[in-house]
Coordinates of C-alpha atoms in Angstrom, one line a residue:
X1 CA 0.0 0.0 0.0
X2 CA 1.4 3.4 -0.9
X3 CA 0.4 7.1 -0.8
X4 CA -0.7 8.4 -4.2
X5 CA 0.9 11.2 -6.1
X6 CA 4.5 10.3 -5.2
X7 CA 7.2 11.6 -7.6
X8 CA 8.8 9.2 -10.1
X9 CA 12.3 10.1 -9.0
X10 CA 14.2 11.1 -5.9
X11 CA 17.6 12.6 -5.0
X12 CA 20.4 11.7 -2.6
X13 CA 24.0 12.4 -1.7
X14 CA 26.7 9.7 -1.5
X15 CA 30.2 10.2 -0.3
X16 CA 32.6 10.5 -3.2
X17 CA 35.9 11.4 -1.5
X18 CA 37.2 12.1 2.0
X19 CA 37.9 15.8 2.6
X20 CA 41.2 16.8 4.2
X21 CA 39.8 19.9 5.7
X22 CA 36.5 21.6 4.8
X23 CA 33.9 19.9 2.6
X24 CA 34.4 20.7 -1.1
X25 CA 32.2 20.5 -4.1
X26 CA 33.7 17.1 -4.9
X27 CA 33.2 15.6 -1.4
X28 CA 29.7 14.3 -2.2
X29 CA 28.0 13.0 -5.3
X30 CA 24.4 14.2 -6.0
X31 CA 22.3 11.5 -7.6
X32 CA 18.8 11.3 -9.0
X33 CA 17.3 7.8 -9.0
X34 CA 14.0 6.1 -9.9
X35 CA 11.6 6.0 -7.0
X36 CA 9.7 3.2 -8.7
X37 CA 12.9 1.1 -8.5
X38 CA 13.3 1.9 -4.8
X39 CA 9.6 0.9 -4.2
X40 CA 10.1 -2.3 -6.1
X41 CA 13.0 -3.2 -3.9
X42 CA 10.8 -3.1 -0.8
X43 CA 10.3 -6.4 1.1
X44 CA 6.9 -7.3 2.6
X45 CA 8.3 -6.2 6.0
X46 CA 9.6 -2.8 4.9
X47 CA 8.3 0.7 4.8
X48 CA 9.0 3.5 2.4
X49 CA 9.8 6.8 4.2
X50 CA 9.7 10.3 2.7
X51 CA 12.4 12.3 4.5
X52 CA 11.0 15.6 5.7
X53 CA 13.9 17.0 7.8
X54 CA 17.6 16.3 8.1
X55 CA 19.7 17.1 11.2
X56 CA 23.1 18.8 10.7
X57 CA 25.5 18.1 13.5
X58 CA 29.3 18.7 14.0
X59 CA 29.8 15.0 14.5
X60 CA 29.2 14.4 10.8
X61 CA 32.6 15.8 9.9
X62 CA 34.2 13.0 12.0
X63 CA 32.1 10.4 10.2
X64 CA 33.9 11.3 7.0
X65 CA 37.3 10.4 8.4
X66 CA 38.6 6.9 7.8
X67 CA 39.9 6.3 11.3
X68 CA 39.1 4.4 14.5
X69 CA 36.1 6.0 16.3
X70 CA 32.9 5.2 18.1
X71 CA 31.2 4.4 14.8
X72 CA 32.3 3.2 11.4
X73 CA 33.1 6.0 9.0
X74 CA 30.7 6.6 6.1
X75 CA 32.0 4.4 3.2
X76 CA 32.8 5.8 -0.2
X77 CA 29.7 5.4 -2.3
X78 CA 27.4 5.2 0.8
X79 CA 24.6 7.7 1.4
X80 CA 25.8 10.4 3.8
X81 CA 24.7 9.5 7.3
X82 CA 22.3 11.8 9.2
X83 CA 19.6 11.7 11.7
X84 CA 16.2 12.5 10.1
X85 CA 12.5 12.8 10.5
X86 CA 10.2 11.4 7.9
X87 CA 6.7 10.3 6.9
X88 CA 5.7 6.7 6.1
X89 CA 4.3 6.8 2.5
X90 CA 4.2 3.0 1.7
X91 CA 4.1 -0.2 3.8
X92 CA 4.8 -3.8 2.9
X93 CA 2.0 -6.4 3.1
X94 CA 3.3 -7.9 6.3
X95 CA 3.8 -4.7 8.2
X96 CA 1.5 -4.4 11.3
X97 CA 3.4 -1.9 13.5
X98 CA 3.1 1.2 11.2
X99 CA 0.7 2.9 9.0
X100 CA 0.8 5.4 6.2
X101 CA 1.2 8.9 7.6
X102 CA 3.2 7.9 10.7
X103 CA 6.0 10.3 11.6
X104 CA 9.2 8.4 12.2
X105 CA 12.8 9.1 13.0
X106 CA 16.1 7.3 12.3
X107 CA 19.4 7.6 10.6
X108 CA 17.9 7.9 7.1
X109 CA 20.8 10.0 5.6
X110 CA 20.9 12.7 2.9
X111 CA 18.1 11.2 0.8
X112 CA 14.6 12.3 -0.1
X113 CA 13.3 8.8 0.2
X114 CA 14.5 5.6 2.0
X115 CA 13.3 2.0 2.3
X116 CA 13.8 0.6 5.8
X117 CA 12.7 -2.4 7.8
X118 CA 9.5 -1.8 9.8
X119 CA 11.0 -3.8 12.7
X120 CA 12.5 -1.4 15.2
X121 CA 10.9 1.6 13.5
X122 CA 10.7 4.6 15.9
X123 CA 7.3 6.3 15.6
X124 CA 6.9 9.7 17.1
X125 CA 4.1 10.9 19.4
X126 CA 5.1 14.4 20.6
X127 CA 4.1 15.1 24.2
X128 CA 2.0 18.2 25.2
X129 CA 3.7 21.4 24.3
X130 CA 6.1 19.7 21.8
X131 CA 6.3 19.2 18.0
X132 CA 7.9 16.6 15.9
X133 CA 10.9 18.9 15.4
X134 CA 11.6 18.8 19.1
X135 CA 12.9 15.2 18.5
X136 CA 15.7 16.7 16.6
X137 CA 16.4 19.2 19.4
X138 CA 15.4 19.2 23.1
X139 CA 13.8 15.8 23.1
X140 CA 16.3 14.2 20.7
X141 CA 20.0 13.5 20.7
X142 CA 20.7 17.2 21.2
X143 CA 18.8 17.5 24.4
X144 CA 19.9 14.1 25.7
X145 CA 23.5 14.9 25.1
X146 CA 23.1 18.1 27.1
X147 CA 21.2 16.3 29.9
X148 CA 23.6 13.3 30.5
X149 CA 26.7 15.3 29.7
X150 CA 25.9 18.0 32.2
X151 CA 24.4 15.9 35.0
X152 CA 26.2 12.5 34.7
X153 CA 29.6 13.6 33.5
X154 CA 29.6 17.2 34.8
X155 CA 27.8 16.4 38.0
X156 CA 26.6 20.0 38.2
X157 CA 25.2 21.2 41.5
X158 CA 23.3 24.3 42.6
X159 CA 25.5 27.3 43.3
X160 CA 28.4 26.1 41.1
X161 CA 29.8 28.0 38.2
X162 CA 29.2 26.4 34.8
X163 CA 30.9 27.6 31.6
X164 CA 29.5 26.5 28.2
X165 CA 31.3 26.9 24.9
X166 CA 29.4 26.8 21.6
X167 CA 26.6 28.1 23.8
X168 CA 24.3 29.4 21.1
X169 CA 24.5 26.1 19.2
X170 CA 22.0 23.2 19.4
X171 CA 23.5 21.4 22.4
X172 CA 25.1 24.4 24.2
X173 CA 21.9 26.3 24.3
X174 CA 20.2 23.4 26.1
X175 CA 23.1 23.0 28.5
X176 CA 22.9 26.7 29.5
X177 CA 19.2 26.4 30.3
X178 CA 19.7 23.2 32.3
X179 CA 22.3 24.9 34.3
X180 CA 19.9 27.8 35.2
X181 CA 17.1 25.3 36.0
X182 CA 19.3 23.6 38.7
X183 CA 20.5 26.9 40.2
X184 CA 24.0 27.3 38.8
X185 CA 25.8 30.5 37.7
X186 CA 26.1 30.1 33.9
X187 CA 28.7 31.8 31.7
X188 CA 28.1 31.3 28.0
X189 CA 30.7 31.7 25.2
X190 CA 29.5 32.4 21.7
X191 CA 30.7 33.9 18.5
X192 CA 28.7 37.1 17.9
X193 CA 27.1 40.0 19.9
X194 CA 23.7 38.9 18.6
X195 CA 24.1 35.4 19.9
X196 CA 25.3 36.8 23.3
X197 CA 22.2 39.0 23.4
X198 CA 20.0 36.0 22.7
X199 CA 21.7 34.0 25.4
X200 CA 21.3 36.7 28.0
X201 CA 17.9 38.1 27.0
X202 CA 16.0 34.9 26.2
X203 CA 17.8 32.0 27.8
X204 CA 18.7 33.9 30.9
X205 CA 22.4 33.1 31.3
X206 CA 24.3 35.2 33.8
X207 CA 26.8 36.4 31.3
X208 CA 27.5 35.7 27.6
X209 CA 30.9 36.5 26.2
X210 CA 31.8 37.0 22.5
X211 CA 35.1 35.0 22.0
X212 CA 35.8 37.2 18.9
X213 CA 36.0 40.3 21.1
X214 CA 39.6 41.7 21.5
X215 CA 38.8 41.8 25.3
X216 CA 37.6 38.2 25.4
X217 CA 40.3 36.8 27.8
X218 CA 39.9 39.6 30.3
X219 CA 36.1 39.5 30.1
X220 CA 36.2 35.7 30.6
X221 CA 38.5 35.9 33.7
X222 CA 36.5 38.8 35.2
X223 CA 33.1 37.0 34.6
X224 CA 34.1 33.5 35.5
X225 CA 36.7 33.8 38.2
X226 CA 37.2 30.1 38.6
X227 CA 34.8 27.4 37.3
X228 CA 33.4 24.2 38.6
X229 CA 32.1 22.6 35.4
X230 CA 33.1 23.3 31.8
X231 CA 30.9 21.8 29.1
X232 CA 33.2 21.8 26.1
X233 CA 31.8 21.9 22.5
X234 CA 34.7 23.6 20.8
X235 CA 38.1 22.4 22.0
X236 CA 41.2 24.4 21.0
X237 CA 42.2 27.6 22.6
X238 CA 39.0 28.0 24.6
X239 CA 39.5 24.6 26.2
X240 CA 43.0 25.6 27.2
X241 CA 41.7 28.9 28.7
X242 CA 39.2 27.0 30.8
X243 CA 41.8 24.6 32.0
X244 CA 43.6 27.6 33.4
X245 CA 40.6 28.7 35.5
X246 CA 39.6 25.5 37.4
X247 CA 38.3 25.3 40.9
X248 CA 39.4 22.4 43.1
X249 CA 37.6 19.2 42.0
X250 CA 36.3 20.8 38.8
X251 CA 34.8 18.6 36.0
X252 CA 35.2 19.0 32.3
X253 CA 32.7 17.3 30.0
X254 CA 34.2 16.8 26.5
X255 CA 31.2 16.9 24.2
X256 CA 32.9 18.1 21.0
X257 CA 35.7 20.1 19.4
X258 CA 34.1 21.9 16.5
X259 CA 37.1 24.3 16.2
X260 CA 39.3 21.3 15.3
X261 CA 37.1 19.0 13.1
X262 CA 38.3 20.6 9.8
X263 CA 41.9 20.7 10.8
X264 CA 44.3 18.2 9.2
X265 CA 46.2 18.1 12.5
X266 CA 44.0 19.0 15.5
X267 CA 45.6 21.2 18.1
X268 CA 46.4 19.5 21.3
X269 CA 45.7 20.8 24.8
X270 CA 48.5 22.5 26.7
X271 CA 47.2 23.5 30.2
X272 CA 46.5 20.0 31.3
X273 CA 48.8 20.2 34.4
X274 CA 46.1 22.2 36.2
X275 CA 44.1 19.0 36.3
X276 CA 46.6 17.7 38.7
X277 CA 46.9 20.7 41.0
X278 CA 43.2 21.2 41.2
X279 CA 42.4 17.4 41.4
X280 CA 40.1 18.0 38.5
X281 CA 38.6 15.6 36.0
X282 CA 38.2 15.7 32.2
X283 CA 36.0 13.1 30.5
X284 CA 34.8 12.5 27.0
X285 CA 31.4 10.9 26.5
X286 CA 28.9 9.8 23.9
X287 CA 25.2 10.1 24.3
X288 CA 24.7 6.6 23.0
X289 CA 26.3 5.3 26.2
X290 CA 23.1 6.3 27.9
X291 CA 20.7 4.7 25.5
X292 CA 19.1 2.6 28.2
X293 CA 18.2 5.8 30.0
X294 CA 16.8 7.8 27.1
X295 CA 13.3 7.5 28.4
X296 CA 14.4 9.0 31.7
X297 CA 16.1 11.9 30.0
X298 CA 13.2 12.6 27.6
X299 CA 10.7 12.5 30.4
X300 CA 12.5 15.1 32.4
X301 CA 13.3 17.3 29.4
X302 CA 9.7 17.0 28.3
X303 CA 8.5 18.1 31.7
X304 CA 10.7 21.2 31.6
X305 CA 9.6 22.0 28.0
X306 CA 5.9 21.7 28.9
X307 CA 6.5 24.0 31.9
X308 CA 8.1 26.7 29.8
X309 CA 11.5 26.3 31.4
X310 CA 13.2 25.3 28.2
X311 CA 13.3 27.5 25.1
X312 CA 14.3 26.2 21.7
X313 CA 15.4 27.8 18.5
X314 CA 15.8 26.2 15.1
X315 CA 17.9 27.4 12.2
X316 CA 15.9 26.0 9.2
X317 CA 17.4 25.7 5.7
X318 CA 15.5 24.3 2.7
X319 CA 16.3 21.8 0.0
X320 CA 18.6 18.7 -0.1
X321 CA 20.6 20.1 -3.0
X322 CA 22.5 22.7 -0.9
X323 CA 23.0 20.5 2.2
X324 CA 26.8 20.2 1.8
X325 CA 27.0 24.0 1.9
X326 CA 24.8 24.2 5.0
X327 CA 27.1 21.7 6.8
X328 CA 30.1 23.9 6.1
X329 CA 28.1 26.9 7.4
X330 CA 27.5 25.0 10.6
X331 CA 31.3 25.1 11.2
X332 CA 31.4 28.8 10.4
X333 CA 28.9 29.5 13.2
X334 CA 26.1 30.7 10.9
X335 CA 23.4 29.0 13.0
X336 CA 21.8 30.0 16.3
X337 CA 20.2 27.0 17.8
X338 CA 19.6 23.7 16.0
X339 CA 20.4 23.6 12.3
X340 CA 17.9 21.5 10.3
X341 CA 17.4 21.1 6.5
X342 CA 13.8 20.7 5.4
X343 CA 13.8 18.2 2.5
X344 CA 10.2 17.6 1.6
X345 CA 7.6 20.2 0.7
X346 CA 5.3 19.4 3.7
X347 CA 4.2 22.4 5.7
X348 CA 6.9 23.4 8.2
X349 CA 6.3 22.4 11.8
X350 CA 5.7 25.1 14.3
X351 CA 9.1 26.2 15.4

């Protein structure tokens, strides 16, 4: 069974070559294929999904590197990996756990349509006060990364000083708000005055500092004093600066290093000896390590969202064709909040 009025073809991006630094016009190959052939390849236990939204995340740059990591790299010729939301538009004759029109989520990649097994399909039912897009933000991997990174790795407590880099980004903006919810002093680092105004005016951080300001280091030291928890999304020089301002028993949660992902040789940390003197901890983590507890995290985040304690902001781009360009812009800091590409022509969800 299938939805009527589907197109006869669809487009997708596959990996053509591994970039040494930034993504280039030859990194990916744009392909247009027969949708009828994709439908004919469906098994009786499969569903056909029209991809509506694609998530753009800094981790994607790491997936293009052919090196040992927490997940296998995207293979040459493989559809570019990405989290996505989509709508079921066709189901196999033996599918009994999904119906046409269901909103689903998964790693469907940079493709307008995908055929996937119905077994294990994640069907979304947004709670009160939420929309489907929140499963790409506060209620999805973004919010869960913030929740477990801050509370399990960072062990943040009321009255402590929390510093967040990449604070106007998808994960950082949630971390800032979680810090305020539990009663911490929150210092946010972002890359423009407009982002800093948003962080202070709408998200309520105690101080937001523009790292591009010529007075950044002085402003940082004056505002922070010494920190208890640093949630690191950027790495590089800002990580080293934070290492020089640790309180005793400080904790650093290494979530990402967006400043280094496009470098052929990432910069190493230098001020690590303060970890010894301050008996501090620095720990990397992956949100998937907490998969068994996702329900717990989503319940708490959903509660705060419904109560109006969590704000969210989406940076929405349109069209699959320009997705490689959008990914590069993510690393240039063009987005405020969660960057998403709308792939289908369905009416945009309330943002």
